[in-house]
């Protein structure tokens, strides 16, 4: 499995009360390895997918650290080191309330400069599935890479999945432009908000069904409400969430996606794969940061 996407340094700040403007707010702060693409790769490897590879772009400031963090998780990194831009950084502000909801401040840095020159068709040698992080669609350079990668995968018969990644950035890009860019993808894994934004529908299940008229398999992630599996314009399954006590919801959707794709590769059907995704998402929200626990 090859994942193409963002490798990011996450600064996670968990604050117990409301932010106090103009002064201090007490918080627990940790710096951890993150990035939607990198997180998906790590959760796929954690779920047992063999030979998970990751193409991403980082700065010289943190290249060695990110490579070590990926290798420890069982991922084979193919990192391009950018001599001009620093590694992307995200400030993750996590509400200390029961939902542990997070708000991101994002500087894509080197990650947003991933482009066609970083791609080689040889990256698909031996690959059974290509997964693209939706963050690739939010910069001109990486959008061009998506086009090249999709064409290469299509020519080799390699199925492609994509996670839209960010409702905020998606709103700026526009639904129709997004759907045109992902034409040829066989699995779409939006969040509830992303599915609704892409269709203009208020109900996530209806939105997933609508999207499945354009993408063969749509799995809409709905947080504590589980997931919806849709094909050919109809909801085929509603998968319940696994119980969890949230500490940090950062990366929960990435965990779902990684485990879902690993299960698909192992031969599971979409409903069973979605159940695996829900279990991984539950594990993710009980941890700080977006990566799975280390092996052993």
Short mmCIF file of C-alpha atoms in Angstrom, two decimals:
data_model
loop_
_atom_site.label_atom_id
_atom_site.label_comp_id
_atom_site.label_asym_id
_atom_site.label_seq_id
_atom_site.Cartn_x
_atom_site.Cartn_y
_atom_site.Cartn_z
CA UNK A 1 0.00 0.00 0.00
CA UNK A 2 1.31 3.44 -0.93
CA UNK A 3 0.08 6.55 0.88
CA UNK A 4 0.83 9.98 -0.57
CA UNK A 5 0.26 12.91 1.72
CA UNK A 6 1.29 15.24 4.46
CA UNK A 7 3.92 14.70 7.12
CA UNK A 8 3.43 17.29 9.84
CA UNK A 9 4.74 18.25 13.27
CA UNK A 10 1.73 18.54 15.60
CA UNK A 11 1.82 20.76 18.66
CA UNK A 12 -1.14 19.53 20.72
CA UNK A 13 -2.42 21.94 23.37
CA UNK A 14 -5.12 20.50 25.64
CA UNK A 15 -6.78 23.32 27.59
CA UNK A 16 -9.18 22.62 30.43
CA UNK A 17 -11.20 25.82 30.18
CA UNK A 18 -12.13 28.43 27.58
CA UNK A 19 -9.29 30.34 25.93
CA UNK A 20 -8.62 33.62 27.73
CA UNK A 21 -8.03 36.29 25.08
CA UNK A 22 -5.07 38.56 25.66
CA UNK A 23 -3.57 36.57 28.54
CA UNK A 24 -2.61 33.04 29.65
CA UNK A 25 -4.65 29.85 29.50
CA UNK A 26 -3.27 26.81 31.31
CA UNK A 27 -2.75 23.85 28.98
CA UNK A 28 -0.97 20.54 28.63
CA UNK A 29 1.26 20.83 25.54
CA UNK A 30 3.04 18.06 23.60
CA UNK A 31 4.88 17.97 20.30
CA UNK A 32 4.19 14.79 18.33
CA UNK A 33 4.58 13.48 14.79
CA UNK A 34 1.42 13.87 12.71
CA UNK A 35 -0.04 14.70 9.33
CA UNK A 36 -3.16 13.08 7.88
CA UNK A 37 -1.26 11.05 5.26
CA UNK A 38 1.40 9.92 7.70
CA UNK A 39 -1.20 9.02 10.33
CA UNK A 40 -3.17 6.90 7.85
CA UNK A 41 -0.02 5.01 6.88
CA UNK A 42 0.84 4.33 10.54
CA UNK A 43 -2.65 3.08 11.41
CA UNK A 44 -2.69 0.85 8.32
CA UNK A 45 0.62 -0.70 9.38
CA UNK A 46 -0.68 -0.99 12.96
CA UNK A 47 -3.73 -2.89 11.66
CA UNK A 48 -1.40 -5.35 9.89
CA UNK A 49 -1.10 -4.10 6.33
CA UNK A 50 2.17 -5.34 4.86
CA UNK A 51 4.74 -3.03 3.29
CA UNK A 52 3.04 0.32 3.89
CA UNK A 53 4.94 3.07 2.08
CA UNK A 54 4.57 6.83 2.45
CA UNK A 55 5.55 9.57 0.02
CA UNK A 56 5.74 12.97 1.69
CA UNK A 57 7.79 16.15 1.84
CA UNK A 58 9.51 17.59 4.92
CA UNK A 59 12.05 20.29 5.74
CA UNK A 60 15.62 19.75 6.84
CA UNK A 61 14.62 20.85 10.35
CA UNK A 62 12.78 17.63 11.23
CA UNK A 63 13.43 15.14 8.42
CA UNK A 64 15.44 12.66 10.48
CA UNK A 65 12.95 12.74 13.37
CA UNK A 66 9.94 12.13 11.13
CA UNK A 67 11.71 9.31 9.32
CA UNK A 68 12.49 7.60 12.65
CA UNK A 69 8.91 8.03 13.86
CA UNK A 70 7.54 6.42 10.71
CA UNK A 71 9.99 3.51 10.73
CA UNK A 72 9.15 2.79 14.38
CA UNK A 73 5.49 2.48 13.36
CA UNK A 74 6.33 -0.03 10.62
CA UNK A 75 6.01 2.39 7.69
CA UNK A 76 8.56 2.59 4.88
CA UNK A 77 9.09 6.34 4.36
CA UNK A 78 9.88 7.86 0.99
CA UNK A 79 10.49 11.40 2.27
CA UNK A 80 11.59 14.24 0.00
CA UNK A 81 13.67 16.76 1.96
CA UNK A 82 12.85 20.34 0.99
CA UNK A 83 15.90 22.66 1.23
CA UNK A 84 13.77 25.82 1.20
CA UNK A 85 10.68 25.24 3.35
CA UNK A 86 10.42 23.96 6.92
CA UNK A 87 8.37 20.91 7.88
CA UNK A 88 4.68 21.71 8.10
CA UNK A 89 3.34 22.46 11.55
CA UNK A 90 -0.16 22.29 12.99
CA UNK A 91 -1.22 23.77 16.32
CA UNK A 92 -3.96 21.46 17.61
CA UNK A 93 -6.06 23.19 20.26
CA UNK A 94 -8.05 20.50 22.06
CA UNK A 95 -11.01 21.44 24.23
CA UNK A 96 -10.83 19.75 27.62
CA UNK A 97 -14.58 19.06 27.55
CA UNK A 98 -16.15 15.63 27.20
CA UNK A 99 -16.04 15.70 23.38
CA UNK A 100 -12.32 16.67 23.31
CA UNK A 101 -13.01 18.57 20.08
CA UNK A 102 -10.01 20.03 18.27
CA UNK A 103 -9.33 23.21 16.29
CA UNK A 104 -6.33 23.44 13.97
CA UNK A 105 -3.99 26.27 13.03
CA UNK A 106 -2.18 24.96 9.96
CA UNK A 107 1.09 25.91 8.29
CA UNK A 108 1.56 23.35 5.50
CA UNK A 109 5.23 24.25 4.99
CA UNK A 110 7.17 21.73 2.91
CA UNK A 111 4.16 19.41 2.75
CA UNK A 112 2.29 21.82 0.49
CA UNK A 113 5.22 21.82 -1.94
CA UNK A 114 4.96 18.12 -2.78
CA UNK A 115 4.65 18.03 -6.56
CA UNK A 116 4.89 16.01 -9.78
CA UNK A 117 8.70 16.12 -9.70
CA UNK A 118 8.55 14.07 -6.48
CA UNK A 119 6.56 11.33 -8.21
CA UNK A 120 7.86 8.28 -10.03
CA UNK A 121 5.65 5.56 -11.50
CA UNK A 122 8.08 3.09 -9.91
CA UNK A 123 6.53 4.06 -6.56
CA UNK A 124 3.58 1.85 -7.58
CA UNK A 125 5.72 -1.26 -8.09
CA UNK A 126 4.16 -4.04 -6.02
CA UNK A 127 1.43 -1.73 -4.68
CA UNK A 128 -2.11 -3.11 -4.26
CA UNK A 129 -3.72 0.23 -3.30
CA UNK A 130 -2.86 3.91 -3.55
CA UNK A 131 -4.26 6.26 -0.92
CA UNK A 132 -4.20 10.03 -1.37
CA UNK A 133 -4.57 12.52 1.47
CA UNK A 134 -7.13 15.20 0.66
CA UNK A 135 -4.69 17.85 1.85
CA UNK A 136 -2.91 17.32 -1.47
CA UNK A 137 -5.78 19.11 -3.20
CA UNK A 138 -5.31 22.37 -1.34
CA UNK A 139 -2.12 23.62 -3.02
CA UNK A 140 -1.40 24.03 -6.72
CA UNK A 141 1.76 21.93 -6.64
CA UNK A 142 0.27 18.92 -4.88
CA UNK A 143 -2.95 19.10 -6.94
CA UNK A 144 -0.78 18.54 -9.99
CA UNK A 145 0.75 15.53 -8.24
CA UNK A 146 -2.72 14.07 -7.64
CA UNK A 147 -3.44 14.21 -11.38
CA UNK A 148 -0.16 12.45 -12.21
CA UNK A 149 -0.61 9.80 -9.51
CA UNK A 150 -4.20 9.06 -10.53
CA UNK A 151 -3.19 8.61 -14.16
CA UNK A 152 -0.34 6.28 -13.19
CA UNK A 153 -2.59 4.21 -10.92
CA UNK A 154 -5.28 3.99 -13.58
CA UNK A 155 -2.78 2.76 -16.18
CA UNK A 156 -1.65 -0.01 -13.81
CA UNK A 157 -5.09 -0.95 -12.54
CA UNK A 158 -4.25 0.10 -8.97
CA UNK A 159 -7.36 1.15 -6.99
CA UNK A 160 -7.25 4.59 -5.36
CA UNK A 161 -8.85 5.90 -2.18
CA UNK A 162 -9.01 9.47 -0.90
CA UNK A 163 -9.96 11.18 2.35
CA UNK A 164 -11.10 14.81 1.83
CA UNK A 165 -9.25 15.74 5.07
CA UNK A 166 -10.51 19.26 5.87
CA UNK A 167 -13.99 20.76 5.67
CA UNK A 168 -12.50 24.23 6.07
CA UNK A 169 -10.07 23.91 3.16
CA UNK A 170 -12.68 22.02 1.14
CA UNK A 171 -15.09 24.94 1.39
CA UNK A 172 -12.43 27.19 -0.10
CA UNK A 173 -11.68 24.77 -2.95
CA UNK A 174 -15.35 24.22 -3.82
CA UNK A 175 -17.36 21.01 -4.08
CA UNK A 176 -17.54 20.74 -7.85
CA UNK A 177 -13.85 21.41 -8.30
CA UNK A 178 -13.04 18.79 -5.66
CA UNK A 179 -15.25 16.16 -7.30
CA UNK A 180 -13.71 16.85 -10.69
CA UNK A 181 -10.21 16.46 -9.26
CA UNK A 182 -10.98 13.08 -7.66
CA UNK A 183 -12.64 11.54 -10.69
CA UNK A 184 -11.38 7.96 -10.97
CA UNK A 185 -11.09 7.39 -7.21
CA UNK A 186 -12.84 4.16 -6.17
CA UNK A 187 -13.21 4.82 -2.41
CA UNK A 188 -14.06 8.17 -0.80
CA UNK A 189 -13.85 8.52 2.99
CA UNK A 190 -15.35 11.88 4.01
CA UNK A 191 -16.30 13.04 7.47
CA UNK A 192 -19.91 13.97 8.18
CA UNK A 193 -19.20 17.67 7.55
CA UNK A 194 -17.24 16.96 4.36
CA UNK A 195 -19.96 14.72 2.91
CA UNK A 196 -22.62 17.33 3.60
CA UNK A 197 -20.45 20.12 2.18
CA UNK A 198 -19.81 18.16 -1.02
CA UNK A 199 -23.51 17.57 -1.66
CA UNK A 200 -25.32 20.47 -0.02
CA UNK A 201 -27.38 17.95 1.96
CA UNK A 202 -27.87 18.23 5.72
CA UNK A 203 -28.04 14.50 6.46
CA UNK A 204 -24.73 12.62 6.30
CA UNK A 205 -26.31 9.32 5.24
CA UNK A 206 -28.19 10.99 2.39
CA UNK A 207 -24.98 12.81 1.45
CA UNK A 208 -23.01 9.55 1.36
CA UNK A 209 -25.66 7.96 -0.84
CA UNK A 210 -25.55 10.93 -3.21
CA UNK A 211 -21.75 10.84 -3.42
CA UNK A 212 -21.85 7.12 -4.20
CA UNK A 213 -23.44 7.99 -7.54
CA UNK A 214 -20.07 9.54 -8.47
CA UNK A 215 -17.63 7.34 -6.51
CA UNK A 216 -18.18 3.54 -6.36
CA UNK A 217 -17.78 3.21 -2.58
CA UNK A 218 -18.36 6.01 -0.06
CA UNK A 219 -17.79 5.55 3.66
CA UNK A 220 -18.86 8.57 5.67
CA UNK A 221 -17.27 8.85 9.11
CA UNK A 222 -19.65 10.18 11.76
CA UNK A 223 -17.59 10.25 14.95
CA UNK A 224 -19.51 8.92 17.94
CA UNK A 225 -22.32 7.87 15.58
CA UNK A 226 -20.12 5.41 13.70
CA UNK A 227 -20.00 5.27 9.91
CA UNK A 228 -22.27 4.93 6.87
CA UNK A 229 -21.38 2.73 3.90
CA UNK A 230 -22.97 3.69 0.57
CA UNK A 231 -22.89 2.25 -2.95
CA UNK A 232 -24.78 3.06 -6.15
CA UNK A 233 -26.87 5.80 -4.58
CA UNK A 234 -28.03 3.82 -1.55
CA UNK A 235 -26.91 3.37 2.06
CA UNK A 236 -25.83 -0.24 2.34
CA UNK A 237 -24.82 -0.32 6.02
CA UNK A 238 -24.76 1.75 9.20
CA UNK A 239 -21.85 0.73 11.39
CA UNK A 240 -21.98 1.70 15.08
CA UNK A 241 -19.09 3.45 16.78
CA UNK A 242 -16.94 1.61 19.30
CA UNK A 243 -17.19 2.96 22.87
CA UNK A 244 -14.47 5.41 23.92
CA UNK A 245 -13.67 8.14 26.43
CA UNK A 246 -12.16 10.94 24.33
CA UNK A 247 -8.96 12.74 25.33
CA UNK A 248 -7.98 14.15 21.94
CA UNK A 249 -9.92 13.70 18.69
CA UNK A 250 -6.91 14.66 16.55
CA UNK A 251 -6.34 11.97 13.94
CA UNK A 252 -9.45 9.91 14.71
CA UNK A 253 -10.55 10.05 11.08
CA UNK A 254 -7.04 9.10 9.95
CA UNK A 255 -7.11 6.09 12.27
CA UNK A 256 -10.45 5.02 10.78
CA UNK A 257 -9.12 5.38 7.25
CA UNK A 258 -5.89 3.48 7.90
CA UNK A 259 -7.59 0.56 9.63
CA UNK A 260 -10.39 0.49 7.04
CA UNK A 261 -7.95 0.29 4.13
CA UNK A 262 -5.81 -2.34 5.84
CA UNK A 263 -8.91 -4.47 6.40
CA UNK A 264 -9.97 -4.06 2.76
CA UNK A 265 -6.51 -5.19 1.65
CA UNK A 266 -6.84 -8.24 3.90
CA UNK A 267 -10.05 -9.22 2.12
CA UNK A 268 -12.74 -7.78 4.40
CA UNK A 269 -15.96 -6.42 2.95
CA UNK A 270 -16.75 -2.70 3.32
CA UNK A 271 -19.01 -3.16 6.36
CA UNK A 272 -16.48 -5.24 8.29
CA UNK A 273 -13.70 -2.89 7.23
CA UNK A 274 -15.75 0.06 8.51
CA UNK A 275 -16.15 -1.73 11.85
CA UNK A 276 -12.35 -2.04 12.01
CA UNK A 277 -12.15 1.66 11.25
CA UNK A 278 -14.54 2.50 14.07
CA UNK A 279 -12.50 0.47 16.53
CA UNK A 280 -9.30 2.25 15.46
CA UNK A 281 -11.00 5.62 15.73
CA UNK A 282 -12.08 4.80 19.29
CA UNK A 283 -8.51 3.90 20.22
CA UNK A 284 -7.24 7.09 18.62
CA UNK A 285 -9.47 9.48 20.58
CA UNK A 286 -8.28 7.99 23.86
CA UNK A 287 -4.68 8.99 23.03
CA UNK A 288 -2.97 12.35 22.61
CA UNK A 289 -1.90 12.87 19.01
CA UNK A 290 -2.90 11.11 15.81
CA UNK A 291 -0.65 8.03 15.80
CA UNK A 292 -1.29 4.50 17.12
CA UNK A 293 0.52 3.09 20.16
CA UNK A 294 4.00 1.83 19.39
CA UNK A 295 4.33 -1.88 18.59
CA UNK A 296 4.86 -3.95 21.72
#
